[in-house]
Coordinates of C-alpha atoms and ligand atoms in Angstrom, one line a residue:
M928 CA 0.2 -0.1 0.1
H929 CA 1.2 3.8 -0.9
P930 CA 1.8 5.1 2.7
Q931 CA -0.1 8.4 2.2
P932 CA -4.1 7.8 1.7
Y933 CA -5.5 10.3 -1.4
Y934 CA -8.8 12.3 -0.7
I935 CA -10.6 13.8 -3.5
T936 CA -13.9 15.9 -4.0
T937 CA -16.3 17.6 -6.7
P938 CA -18.2 20.3 -5.7
I939 CA -21.7 19.0 -4.1
Y940 CA -24.2 19.9 -7.0
Y941 CA -27.0 22.1 -6.5
V942 CA -30.4 19.6 -7.2
N943 CA -32.5 22.2 -8.8
D944 CA -30.4 22.2 -12.1
R945 CA -30.4 19.8 -14.3
P946 CA -27.1 17.7 -15.0
H947 CA -25.1 19.0 -17.6
I948 CA -21.8 18.0 -19.0
G949 CA -20.1 20.8 -16.7
H950 CA -20.8 18.5 -13.7
C951 CA -20.5 15.7 -15.4
Y952 CA -17.2 17.2 -16.3
T953 CA -15.7 18.0 -13.3
T954 CA -17.0 14.8 -12.1
T955 CA -15.0 12.6 -15.1
V956 CA -11.9 14.1 -14.5
A957 CA -12.3 13.4 -10.6
D958 CA -12.6 10.0 -11.4
V959 CA -9.8 9.6 -13.6
A960 CA -7.5 10.7 -11.1
A961 CA -8.9 8.6 -8.2
R962 CA -8.8 5.7 -10.6
M963 CA -4.9 7.1 -10.9
H964 CA -4.5 6.9 -7.7
R965 CA -5.8 3.6 -6.6
L966 CA -3.9 2.3 -9.8
L967 CA -0.7 3.6 -7.5
G968 CA -2.3 1.3 -4.9
R969 CA -3.4 4.3 -2.9
D970 CA -6.3 4.1 -0.3
V971 CA -8.4 6.6 -1.9
Y972 CA -11.8 8.4 -1.0
F973 CA -13.5 10.0 -3.5
L974 CA -16.7 12.8 -2.8
T975 CA -19.4 13.7 -4.9
G976 CA -22.7 14.2 -3.9
T977 CA -25.3 17.3 -3.9
D978 CA -25.9 20.1 -2.2
E979 CA -29.8 20.6 -1.2
H980 CA -30.6 23.2 1.5
A981 CA -31.9 25.9 -0.8
D982 CA -35.1 28.3 -1.3
K983 CA -36.0 27.2 -4.6
V984 CA -35.8 23.2 -3.4
V985 CA -38.6 24.3 -0.6
A986 CA -40.3 26.2 -3.3
A987 CA -40.6 23.6 -6.1
A988 CA -41.3 20.8 -3.5
H989 CA -44.4 22.5 -2.7
E990 CA -45.1 23.8 -5.9
H991 CA -44.7 19.7 -7.0
Q992 CA -47.2 19.0 -3.3
M993 CA -43.6 16.9 -2.1
T994 CA -41.5 17.7 0.9
P995 CA -38.3 19.1 0.0
Q996 CA -36.3 15.5 0.8
Q997 CA -38.9 14.1 -1.8
W998 CA -37.9 16.7 -4.0
A999 CA -34.4 16.4 -3.3
D1000 CA -34.4 13.0 -3.5
R1001 CA -35.9 12.7 -6.9
C1002 CA -33.6 15.6 -8.1
S1003 CA -30.2 14.1 -6.7
G1004 CA -31.1 10.9 -8.3
E1005 CA -30.6 12.7 -12.0
F1006 CA -26.9 13.3 -11.1
R1007 CA -26.5 9.5 -9.3
R1008 CA -27.6 8.1 -12.6
A1009 CA -26.2 10.5 -14.9
F1010 CA -22.5 9.9 -13.1
E1011 CA -23.5 6.0 -13.2
R1012 CA -23.9 6.4 -16.6
L1013 CA -20.7 7.5 -17.1
E1014 CA -18.9 4.7 -15.1
L1015 CA -17.6 7.7 -12.6
S1016 CA -16.4 5.5 -9.1
P1017 CA -17.2 7.6 -6.1
D1018 CA -16.7 6.1 -2.8
V1019 CA -19.2 8.0 -1.4
F1020 CA -22.2 10.5 -3.1
Y1021 CA -22.9 12.6 -0.5
R1022 CA -26.3 14.9 0.4
T1023 CA -26.3 17.7 2.4
S1024 CA -30.0 16.2 3.6
D1025 CA -27.7 13.5 5.4
P1026 CA -28.9 13.4 9.0
H1027 CA -24.7 13.0 9.4
H1028 CA -23.8 16.1 7.9
K1029 CA -26.4 18.1 9.0
R1030 CA -25.7 17.5 12.9
L1031 CA -21.5 17.6 12.1
A1032 CA -22.3 20.8 10.4
G1033 CA -23.8 22.1 13.2
E1034 CA -21.3 21.2 15.6
Y1035 CA -18.5 23.1 13.3
I1036 CA -20.5 26.2 13.5
G1037 CA -21.4 25.9 17.4
A1038 CA -17.4 25.3 17.8
L1039 CA -16.9 28.6 15.2
K1040 CA -20.0 30.5 17.6
E1041 CA -17.8 29.8 21.0
R1042 CA -14.2 30.6 20.0
G1043 CA -15.9 34.2 18.7
D1044 CA -15.0 33.7 15.2
I1045 CA -18.3 34.0 14.4
Y1046 CA -20.4 36.5 15.9
L1047 CA -23.4 38.5 15.7
G1048 CA -23.2 41.9 14.0
D1049 CA -25.3 44.3 11.7
Y1050 CA -25.6 43.0 8.1
V1051 CA -26.0 45.9 5.8
G1052 CA -28.0 45.1 2.5
W1053 CA -29.9 46.4 -0.1
Y1054 CA -33.2 45.1 0.1
D1055 CA -35.7 44.9 -3.1
V1056 CA -39.4 45.0 -0.6
S1057 CA -41.3 43.9 -4.0
Q1058 CA -39.2 40.9 -4.0
D1059 CA -38.7 40.0 -0.4
E1060 CA -34.7 39.8 -0.6
Y1061 CA -30.8 41.1 -0.4
L1062 CA -29.3 42.5 -3.3
T1063 CA -25.1 42.5 -3.3
E1064 CA -24.1 45.7 -3.6
T1065 CA -22.8 44.7 -7.3
V1066 CA -25.9 44.0 -8.5
A1067 CA -27.9 46.9 -6.6
K1068 CA -25.1 49.2 -8.3
E1069 CA -25.7 47.6 -11.7
A1070 CA -29.4 48.1 -11.6
E1071 CA -28.6 52.1 -10.3
Y1072 CA -30.3 51.0 -6.7
K1073 CA -34.1 49.9 -8.1
S1074 CA -35.3 46.3 -8.4
P1075 CA -33.9 45.1 -11.2
V1076 CA -37.8 43.0 -11.0
T1077 CA -40.2 45.8 -10.1
G1078 CA -37.7 49.1 -10.5
K1079 CA -39.2 50.2 -7.3
P1080 CA -36.0 51.8 -5.4
L1081 CA -34.3 49.4 -3.4
E1082 CA -34.4 50.0 0.2
K1083 CA -30.8 50.9 2.6
R1084 CA -31.9 47.9 5.4
T1085 CA -29.8 47.0 8.3
E1086 CA -30.4 43.6 10.3
K1087 CA -29.0 41.2 12.9
N1088 CA -26.9 38.4 11.5
Y1089 CA -24.1 36.2 12.0
F1090 CA -20.6 36.6 10.4
F1091 CA -17.6 34.5 10.1
R1092 CA -14.3 36.4 11.0
L1093 CA -12.7 35.8 7.6
S1094 CA -10.8 39.1 8.1
K1095 CA -8.7 37.4 10.8
Y1096 CA -6.8 34.7 8.4
A1097 CA -5.9 36.6 5.9
E1098 CA -2.4 36.8 6.8
A1099 CA -1.8 33.7 7.4
L1100 CA -3.6 32.4 4.4
Q1101 CA -2.2 34.7 2.1
K1102 CA 1.4 33.5 3.6
R1103 CA 0.0 29.8 3.1
I1104 CA -1.1 30.6 -0.5
E1105 CA 2.7 32.1 -1.3
A1106 CA 4.5 29.7 0.6
N1107 CA 2.3 26.9 -1.4
P1108 CA 2.8 26.8 -5.1
G1109 CA 0.4 23.7 -5.1
F1110 CA -2.0 25.2 -3.3
I1111 CA -3.8 26.9 -5.2
L1112 CA -3.5 25.5 -9.3
P1113 CA -3.7 26.8 -11.9
E1114 CA -1.2 29.1 -11.4
A1115 CA -3.3 31.6 -13.1
R1116 CA -5.7 30.9 -10.3
R1117 CA -3.5 31.4 -8.1
N1118 CA -2.4 34.8 -8.9
E1119 CA -5.8 36.0 -8.9
V1120 CA -6.8 34.7 -5.5
L1121 CA -3.4 36.1 -4.6
G1122 CA -4.5 39.3 -6.0
R1123 CA -7.8 39.2 -4.2
L1124 CA -6.3 38.8 -1.4
R1125 CA -3.8 41.5 -1.0
G1126 CA -6.5 43.9 -1.3
G1127 CA -7.9 42.6 2.9
L1128 CA -10.9 40.5 3.1
Q1129 CA -14.1 41.5 4.9
D1130 CA -15.8 39.1 7.2
V1131 CA -18.3 37.4 5.6
P1132 CA -21.9 37.1 6.6
V1133 CA -23.2 32.9 7.2
S1134 CA -26.8 32.7 8.5
R1135 CA -30.0 34.2 7.2
A1136 CA -32.8 35.1 9.5
I1137 CA -35.2 33.6 9.1
R1138 CA -38.2 36.0 8.7
A1139 CA -42.4 36.1 8.3
G1140 CA -43.6 35.2 4.8
D1141 CA -40.2 33.1 4.0
A1142 CA -40.6 29.4 2.6
D1143 CA -41.8 27.0 5.7
W1144 CA -38.2 25.1 5.2
G1145 CA -39.3 23.4 8.5
E1146 CA -36.1 21.0 9.7
W1147 CA -34.5 21.8 6.1
G1148 CA -31.5 23.2 6.2
V1149 CA -29.1 24.0 9.5
R1150 CA -30.0 26.3 12.4
M1151 CA -27.3 28.6 13.8
P1152 CA -26.4 26.8 16.9
G1153 CA -27.8 28.6 19.9
D1154 CA -30.5 30.7 17.6
P1155 CA -33.2 28.7 16.1
E1156 CA -33.7 32.2 14.5
H1157 CA -31.1 31.7 11.8
R1158 CA -30.6 29.6 9.7
V1159 CA -26.7 28.8 8.6
Y1160 CA -26.3 30.3 5.4
V1161 CA -26.5 27.5 2.4
W1162 CA -22.4 28.1 1.2
I1163 CA -20.9 27.8 4.5
E1164 CA -23.1 24.7 5.4
A1165 CA -22.1 22.7 1.8
L1166 CA -18.2 23.9 2.4
C1167 CA -18.6 21.7 5.8
N1168 CA -19.6 18.7 4.2
Y1169 CA -16.1 17.7 2.3
L1170 CA -14.8 17.4 6.5
S1171 CA -18.1 15.7 8.0
A1172 CA -18.1 12.7 5.1
V1173 CA -14.8 11.4 6.4
D1174 CA -15.6 12.8 10.1
R1175 CA -17.2 9.7 11.5
D1176 CA -15.8 6.0 12.5
D1177 CA -16.9 4.0 9.0
P1178 CA -17.2 6.5 5.7
G1179 CA -17.9 3.9 3.7
A1180 CA -21.0 3.1 5.4
G1181 CA -24.6 3.0 2.8
A1182 CA -21.7 5.1 0.5
G1183 CA -21.2 4.9 -3.5
L1184 CA -23.3 4.4 -6.5
R1185 CA -23.1 0.8 -6.1
G1186 CA -24.0 1.3 -2.6
D1187 CA -21.4 -1.4 -1.7
A1188 CA -20.0 -0.2 1.8
A1189 CA -18.5 -3.9 1.7
G1190 CA -15.4 -2.6 0.2
H1191 CA -14.7 0.0 2.8
A1192 CA -15.3 -2.2 5.4
D1193 CA -12.1 -2.4 6.4
R1194 CA -10.5 0.9 5.7
G1195 CA -10.1 1.1 9.5
D1196 CA -9.7 4.6 10.8
L1197 CA -11.4 6.7 8.8
R1198 CA -10.4 9.8 9.7
R1199 CA -6.9 9.1 7.6
Y1200 CA -8.6 11.1 5.0
W1201 CA -8.4 14.2 6.1
P1202 CA -6.5 16.8 4.4
A1203 CA -8.0 15.9 1.9
S1204 CA -5.8 16.0 -1.3
V1205 CA -7.2 17.8 -3.8
H1206 CA -10.6 19.7 -3.9
V1207 CA -11.5 20.1 -7.8
M1208 CA -13.9 22.8 -9.4
A1209 CA -15.0 25.4 -12.0
K1210 CA -13.6 28.6 -11.1
D1211 CA -16.7 30.2 -10.5
I1212 CA -16.4 28.7 -7.3
L1213 CA -12.8 28.9 -6.5
W1214 CA -12.9 31.7 -3.8
F1215 CA -15.0 30.1 -1.4
H1216 CA -12.8 26.6 -1.8
A1217 CA -9.3 28.8 -1.5
V1218 CA -10.3 31.7 0.8
V1219 CA -13.3 31.1 3.0
W1220 CA -12.8 27.2 3.5
P1221 CA -9.2 27.1 4.3
A1222 CA -10.2 30.3 6.8
M1223 CA -12.6 28.0 8.2
L1224 CA -11.0 25.3 8.4
M1225 CA -8.0 27.7 10.1
A1226 CA -10.4 28.2 12.8
L1227 CA -11.6 24.7 13.6
G1228 CA -7.8 24.0 13.7
R1229 CA -8.2 21.6 11.0
G1230 CA -5.3 20.9 8.0
L1231 CA -6.0 22.8 5.2
P1232 CA -6.2 20.6 1.6
G1233 CA -3.3 19.6 -0.3
T1234 CA -4.7 21.7 -3.5
V1235 CA -7.5 23.7 -4.5
Y1236 CA -8.1 23.2 -8.2
A1237 CA -10.2 25.1 -10.5
H1238 CA -10.2 24.2 -14.2
A1239 CA -12.3 26.4 -16.5
Y1240 CA -15.0 26.7 -18.1
Y1241 CA -17.3 24.4 -20.8
V1242 CA -18.7 27.0 -23.1
R1243 CA -20.8 26.5 -26.5
D1244 CA -19.8 28.4 -29.3
G1245 CA -16.8 30.6 -27.2
R1246 CA -20.0 31.8 -24.8
K1247 CA -20.6 30.5 -21.5
M1248 CA -23.3 27.9 -21.2
S1249 CA -26.5 29.6 -19.1
K1250 CA -30.2 28.8 -18.3
S1251 CA -31.1 31.9 -20.1
L1252 CA -29.3 31.2 -23.5
G1253 CA -30.6 27.7 -22.9
N1254 CA -27.4 26.3 -24.2
F1255 CA -26.2 23.6 -21.9
I1256 CA -25.1 20.5 -23.2
E1257 CA -27.8 18.1 -20.9
I1258 CA -27.0 14.9 -19.7
D1259 CA -29.5 13.5 -22.5
L1260 CA -26.8 14.1 -25.1
L1261 CA -23.8 13.3 -23.5
E1262 CA -25.5 9.8 -23.0
K1263 CA -26.9 9.7 -26.7
Y1264 CA -22.5 9.9 -27.7
C1265 CA -22.4 6.8 -24.6
E1266 CA -24.6 5.2 -26.5
R1267 CA -23.3 5.5 -29.9
Y1268 CA -19.2 5.8 -29.1
S1269 CA -19.1 3.9 -26.0
P1270 CA -18.6 6.1 -22.3
D1271 CA -15.4 5.6 -22.2
A1272 CA -15.2 7.3 -25.1
V1273 CA -17.2 10.4 -23.5
R1274 CA -14.5 9.5 -20.7
W1275 CA -11.6 10.4 -22.8
Y1276 CA -12.7 13.3 -24.9
L1277 CA -13.7 14.8 -21.7
A1278 CA -10.6 14.2 -19.9
T1279 CA -8.1 15.0 -23.2
Q1280 CA -9.9 17.6 -24.6
G1281 CA -11.6 19.5 -21.9
P1282 CA -10.7 22.9 -19.7
L1283 CA -8.6 21.2 -17.2
G1284 CA -6.1 24.4 -17.4
A1285 CA -6.7 28.2 -17.3
T1286 CA -8.6 28.4 -20.8
D1287 CA -12.4 27.7 -21.7
A1288 CA -13.1 25.0 -24.0
D1289 CA -16.1 24.4 -26.7
F1290 CA -18.0 21.0 -27.0
S1291 CA -17.8 20.4 -30.8
H1292 CA -18.9 17.0 -32.5
A1293 CA -16.6 17.5 -35.4
H1294 CA -14.1 17.6 -32.6
F1295 CA -15.3 15.0 -30.6
V1296 CA -15.0 11.9 -33.9
E1297 CA -12.0 13.4 -34.6
T1298 CA -10.7 12.9 -31.4
F1299 CA -12.5 9.8 -31.1
N1300 CA -11.3 8.5 -34.5
A1301 CA -7.4 9.6 -33.8
D1302 CA -6.6 8.1 -30.0
L1303 CA -9.1 5.7 -29.5
A1304 CA -10.0 3.7 -33.3
N1305 CA -6.9 4.2 -35.2
G1306 CA -5.1 4.9 -32.1
I1307 CA -4.9 2.7 -29.2
G1308 CA -7.9 0.4 -30.0
N1309 CA -5.8 -0.3 -34.0
C1310 CA -2.9 -0.6 -32.2
A1311 CA -4.3 -3.8 -29.7
S1312 CA -6.4 -6.0 -32.8
R1313 CA -3.3 -5.4 -34.9
V1314 CA -1.3 -6.9 -32.3
G1315 CA -3.8 -9.9 -31.2
N1316 CA -4.4 -10.8 -35.1
M1317 CA -0.6 -10.9 -35.6
V1318 CA -0.1 -13.6 -32.4
A1319 CA -3.1 -15.4 -33.7
K1320 CA -2.2 -15.7 -37.4
Y1321 CA 1.8 -16.4 -37.2
F1322 CA 1.6 -18.1 -32.9
D1323 CA -1.9 -19.0 -33.0
G1324 CA -2.8 -17.1 -30.6
R1325 CA -0.1 -17.7 -28.0
V1326 CA 2.4 -15.1 -26.8
P1327 CA 5.6 -15.9 -28.5
E1328 CA 8.9 -15.9 -26.6
A1329 CA 10.5 -12.6 -26.0
G1330 CA 14.6 -13.7 -26.3
G1331 CA 15.0 -13.1 -30.1
R1332 CA 17.0 -10.1 -31.2
F1333 CA 15.5 -7.6 -33.9
A1334 CA 17.4 -4.9 -35.9
F1335 CA 14.7 -1.9 -37.5
D1336 CA 14.9 0.8 -39.6
A1337 CA 17.4 3.2 -38.2
R1338 CA 15.4 6.0 -39.9
S1339 CA 12.2 5.8 -38.2
E1340 CA 13.9 6.2 -34.6
Q1341 CA 13.8 9.8 -35.3
Q1342 CA 10.0 9.7 -35.5
T1343 CA 9.5 8.3 -32.0
H1344 CA 11.0 7.7 -28.7
A1345 CA 15.0 7.5 -28.3
S1346 CA 15.3 3.7 -29.6
F1347 CA 12.9 0.5 -29.1
N1348 CA 14.6 -0.6 -25.9
W1349 CA 11.2 -1.0 -24.7
A1350 CA 12.8 -2.0 -21.1
E1351 CA 14.6 1.0 -20.8
L1352 CA 11.8 3.2 -22.1
T1353 CA 9.2 1.6 -20.2
P1354 CA 10.3 2.8 -16.6
V1355 CA 10.8 6.5 -17.9
I1356 CA 7.6 6.8 -20.0
L1357 CA 6.3 6.2 -16.2
S1358 CA 7.4 8.2 -14.2
T1359 CA 6.8 11.0 -17.0
Y1360 CA 3.2 9.4 -16.2
E1361 CA 3.0 9.2 -12.9
S1362 CA 4.9 12.9 -11.9
A1363 CA 1.9 14.4 -14.7
M1364 CA -0.6 12.8 -12.6
H1365 CA 0.5 13.9 -9.3
G1366 CA 1.2 17.8 -11.3
F1367 CA -2.8 17.4 -12.0
A1368 CA -1.8 17.6 -15.7
L1369 CA -4.0 14.8 -16.1
S1370 CA -4.7 15.4 -19.9
E1371 CA -0.6 15.3 -20.4
A1372 CA -0.5 11.9 -18.3
L1373 CA -3.1 10.7 -20.7
R1374 CA -1.1 12.2 -23.7
V1375 CA 2.0 10.1 -22.6
A1376 CA 0.3 7.4 -22.2
M1377 CA -1.2 7.6 -26.1
R1378 CA 2.1 8.4 -27.4
Y1379 CA 3.7 5.6 -25.9
A1380 CA 0.3 2.9 -27.4
S1381 CA 1.6 4.3 -31.2
D1382 CA 5.3 3.5 -30.5
V1383 CA 4.1 0.8 -30.6
D1384 CA 2.3 0.9 -34.4
Q1385 CA 6.3 2.7 -35.3
F1386 CA 7.8 -0.1 -34.0
I1387 CA 5.2 -2.6 -36.3
N1388 CA 6.4 0.3 -39.5
A1389 CA 10.2 -0.3 -38.3
T1390 CA 10.3 -4.3 -37.7
R1391 CA 8.0 -5.5 -40.6
P1392 CA 6.9 -8.2 -39.0
F1393 CA 4.4 -8.5 -41.7
G1394 CA 7.7 -9.1 -44.2
L1395 CA 9.6 -11.5 -42.0
A1396 CA 6.6 -13.7 -41.8
K1397 CA 6.0 -13.3 -45.6
G1398 CA 9.4 -14.3 -46.2
I1399 CA 9.2 -17.6 -43.9
E1400 CA 6.4 -18.9 -45.2
K1401 CA 7.4 -17.9 -48.8
G1402 CA 10.7 -20.3 -48.2
T1403 CA 12.7 -16.6 -49.6
S1404 CA 14.1 -15.9 -46.0
A1405 CA 17.8 -16.4 -46.1
D1406 CA 17.5 -17.5 -42.0
P1407 CA 13.7 -19.0 -41.2
E1408 CA 14.8 -20.1 -38.0
G1409 CA 16.3 -16.6 -36.8
D1410 CA 13.5 -15.1 -38.9
R1411 CA 10.7 -16.4 -36.7
A1412 CA 12.8 -15.6 -33.3
T1413 CA 13.1 -12.3 -34.4
L1414 CA 9.2 -12.2 -35.7
A1415 CA 8.6 -13.5 -31.5
A1416 CA 10.3 -11.4 -30.1
V1417 CA 8.8 -8.2 -32.3
L1418 CA 5.1 -9.4 -31.5
Y1419 CA 6.2 -9.8 -27.5
C1420 CA 7.1 -6.4 -27.6
C1421 CA 4.1 -5.5 -29.2
A1422 CA 1.4 -7.1 -27.1
E1423 CA 4.2 -5.8 -24.3
A1424 CA 3.8 -2.5 -24.8
V1425 CA 0.0 -2.2 -25.5
R1426 CA -0.2 -3.8 -21.9
I1427 CA 1.3 -1.4 -20.3
A1428 CA -0.2 1.0 -22.3
S1429 CA -3.5 0.0 -21.9
L1430 CA -2.5 0.1 -17.6
M1431 CA -2.3 3.7 -17.8
L1432 CA -5.0 4.0 -20.1
F1433 CA -7.3 2.6 -17.7
P1434 CA -8.0 5.5 -15.9
A1435 CA -9.8 7.1 -18.3
C1436 CA -11.2 4.1 -20.5
P1437 CA -12.1 1.7 -17.6
S1438 CA -14.5 -0.8 -19.7
K1439 CA -12.5 -0.8 -22.8
M1440 CA -9.6 -1.6 -20.7
A1441 CA -10.6 -4.2 -18.9
A1442 CA -12.4 -5.8 -21.7
L1443 CA -8.6 -6.0 -23.8
W1444 CA -7.2 -7.7 -20.3
R1445 CA -10.5 -10.2 -20.2
T1446 CA -9.1 -11.1 -23.8
W1447 CA -5.5 -11.3 -23.0
G1448 CA -5.7 -13.3 -20.1
C1449 CA -4.1 -10.6 -18.3
S1450 CA -4.4 -10.6 -14.6
V1451 CA -4.2 -7.6 -13.5
L1452 CA -7.7 -7.0 -11.7
N1453 CA -8.5 -9.0 -8.6
D1454 CA -11.6 -9.6 -10.4
P1455 CA -11.1 -9.7 -14.1
H1456 CA -15.1 -8.9 -14.8
D1457 CA -15.0 -6.1 -12.2
I1458 CA -13.5 -3.2 -13.0
D1459 CA -13.6 -1.9 -9.6
S1460 CA -12.5 -5.0 -7.8
G1461 CA -9.1 -3.1 -7.9
F1462 CA -5.8 -4.7 -8.9
V1463 CA -3.8 -7.1 -7.3
A1464 CA -0.7 -4.9 -7.5
P1465 CA 0.7 -1.1 -7.7
L1466 CA 1.2 0.0 -11.2
A1467 CA 5.1 -0.3 -11.0
E1468 CA 4.4 -3.2 -10.3
L1469 CA 2.2 -4.3 -13.0
A1470 CA 3.8 -1.8 -15.6
K1471 CA 7.0 -3.8 -15.3
W1472 CA 8.5 -4.7 -18.7
A1473 CA 8.1 -8.6 -18.4
G1474 CA 8.1 -8.4 -15.7
P1475 CA 5.9 -10.7 -12.6
Y1476 CA 2.6 -9.5 -14.3
G1477 CA 4.2 -9.1 -17.7
L1478 CA 3.0 -11.4 -20.8
K1479 CA 4.4 -14.9 -20.1
A1480 CA 5.6 -17.2 -23.4
G1481 CA 2.7 -19.3 -24.8
Q1482 CA 0.3 -17.4 -23.2
A1483 CA -3.4 -17.6 -24.8
V1484 CA -3.9 -14.0 -26.2
S1485 CA -7.4 -13.5 -28.1
K1486 CA -8.8 -11.8 -30.3
G1487 CA -11.5 -10.6 -29.0
G1488 CA -13.8 -7.8 -30.6
I1489 CA -13.2 -4.2 -31.8
L1490 CA -12.2 -1.7 -29.3
F1491 CA -13.3 1.6 -30.4
M1492 CA -15.6 1.1 -33.9
R1493 CA -14.1 4.1 -36.5
A1494 CA -16.5 6.9 -37.0
D1495 CA -18.0 8.5 -39.5
P1496 CA -17.3 11.7 -39.6
A1497 CA -20.4 12.4 -41.9
E1498 CA -22.9 11.0 -39.7
E1499 CA -25.3 13.3 -38.2
P1500 CA -24.5 13.9 -34.7
P1501 CA -26.4 12.5 -32.2
K1502 CA -29.2 14.6 -30.7
Ligands
MSP1301 N1 -23.1 23.9 -5.0 C1 -22.5 24.8 -5.1 C2 -21.2 24.1 -4.5 C3 -20.8 23.8 -3.3 S1 -19.3 22.9 -2.9 C4 -19.1 22.6 -0.9 C5 -22.3 25.2 -6.6 N2 -23.5 24.1 -7.4 S2 -23.4 23.8 -8.8 O1 -24.4 23.5 -9.2 O2 -23.6 25.1 -9.2 O3 -21.8 23.3 -9.4 C6 -20.8 24.1 -10.0 C7 -19.8 23.4 -10.5 O4 -20.5 22.7 -11.4 C8 -18.8 24.2 -11.1 O5 -17.9 24.8 -9.9 C9 -18.6 22.9 -12.0 O6 -17.1 21.6 -11.6 C10 -19.4 22.4 -12.2 N3 -19.6 23.4 -13.8 C11 -20.5 24.3 -14.3 N4 -21.3 24.6 -15.3 C12 -19.5 24.7 -15.4 C13 -19.2 24.5 -17.3 N5 -19.7 25.3 -17.8 N6 -17.7 24.5 -17.6 C14 -17.2 23.0 -16.5 N7 -17.8 23.1 -15.6 C15 -18.6 23.8 -15.1 O7 -21.5 25.9 -7.2

């Protein structure tokens, strides 16, 4: 076991929205990271879920003659199903309506209040009487201090509210961020946060007074400890989920998408997942995660997360996706892509072409098909079937002996890695892959893996196994025995390299890679039929060239089906 556990989280999503590509993107990225770290043999805890205590939920529930819980169950279920469709593997699908979370969030807030970091103060804001709500200074100013709905003048009002002493932690936070370049990623985001921090911090309101005429929340939400006339502001309560989820003796209980607690039963002391390794989200909610939450943790005396990673946005034709534009890529469309091209293809596209860094990305059908064909159909898919077919044809479907020597056309060296000394090349590639993974450069890690797979194609072109086979078959070879040994060695290398590439590609394409392992009889999973069963050994051992888990001479390699059927770019996109 890798000594350090890995705890990764996505935002918990508002249940009043339907799942769309944005939610799916973040959760897929986190899934790829989680799977990569499981592949290293680490004890991974991967959290996603839903944020449920909102006015909109209460209102929608009333409208549908349901309780907020029933309404939230229904909407949360849509997220759960969306994530199942994409074959995501969270260890917990956490919900803020979970009584455990409500209790602990209340305890954390209570502790902050007790130590004076949450205090009762005056909230001064712009009140829209007609809408019965406060507007922020920015919104009020934009609307020229008139109600954006009715145009009536806004009223400046003061009310009692609880505040979190964020200002107290400004300096400590700034120091922390400056001393830890990896605390906020990518770097562009880190610089923005530092810029804002240098201007100082104001205390933030953390409660909402319950007013006459408010929708009846009943037991929904979390009340301010010691003052039930105030509700804890949803954002503050929601952030607590990351801690409350692992702050119990058995966080696995009742847990993941498959609802299988079994895999977690022997996890022992579960507090070891804190501090979290990485919180992943988009840039919209970075401030809460990189400033407010760490300050709350400091106040609570808890460790800070290792990394807060804020990726950019998926946009559509260069414009932000929004409700008002109605231009979201909804889960229904992504499901159609899953149906036509496989969930692994959608995962691959999101993981390698998405807005992981600081630049927004567009979802385009043409680009999807291009990526699918280049990387999956013509890339790893074609390579695996090419090698499988040659082994079937020339060696009766049995892995040949690795012992022979081979020569290749030296010119091809320039196009590929230094040489085809696979035993030397492989550990170098693996360490590049791992270091990209540790820097959360997931698409880079996957590119390294795919490049390694495409080296196999170059290797085939350089060593020409079909030419050797033809010479032996037709009796034109000058040294048929030597050529047969060369052919064997070449094909051994091809097959072993495909096996190793498939391990590195597994976090993005788990189903297809597991299918390949089954047809090739590779013993890498505890249960070859269950992709979530865990690996029999960590990546360094599994991927050792011709090592204990490497392909063995004589091992049966069946041809298997086509992993990724080439896509027709002219075909109409799914609708
Ligand atoms: N409930 C809060 C988060 C609380 S976390 C303690 C929330 N929910 S949300 O449903 O609005 O989700 C926001 C997140 O969804 C973003 O940070 C990002 O992870 C994902 N995305 C939503 N739209 C997105 C894009 N257009 N592009 C990429 N990801 C986006 O905020």
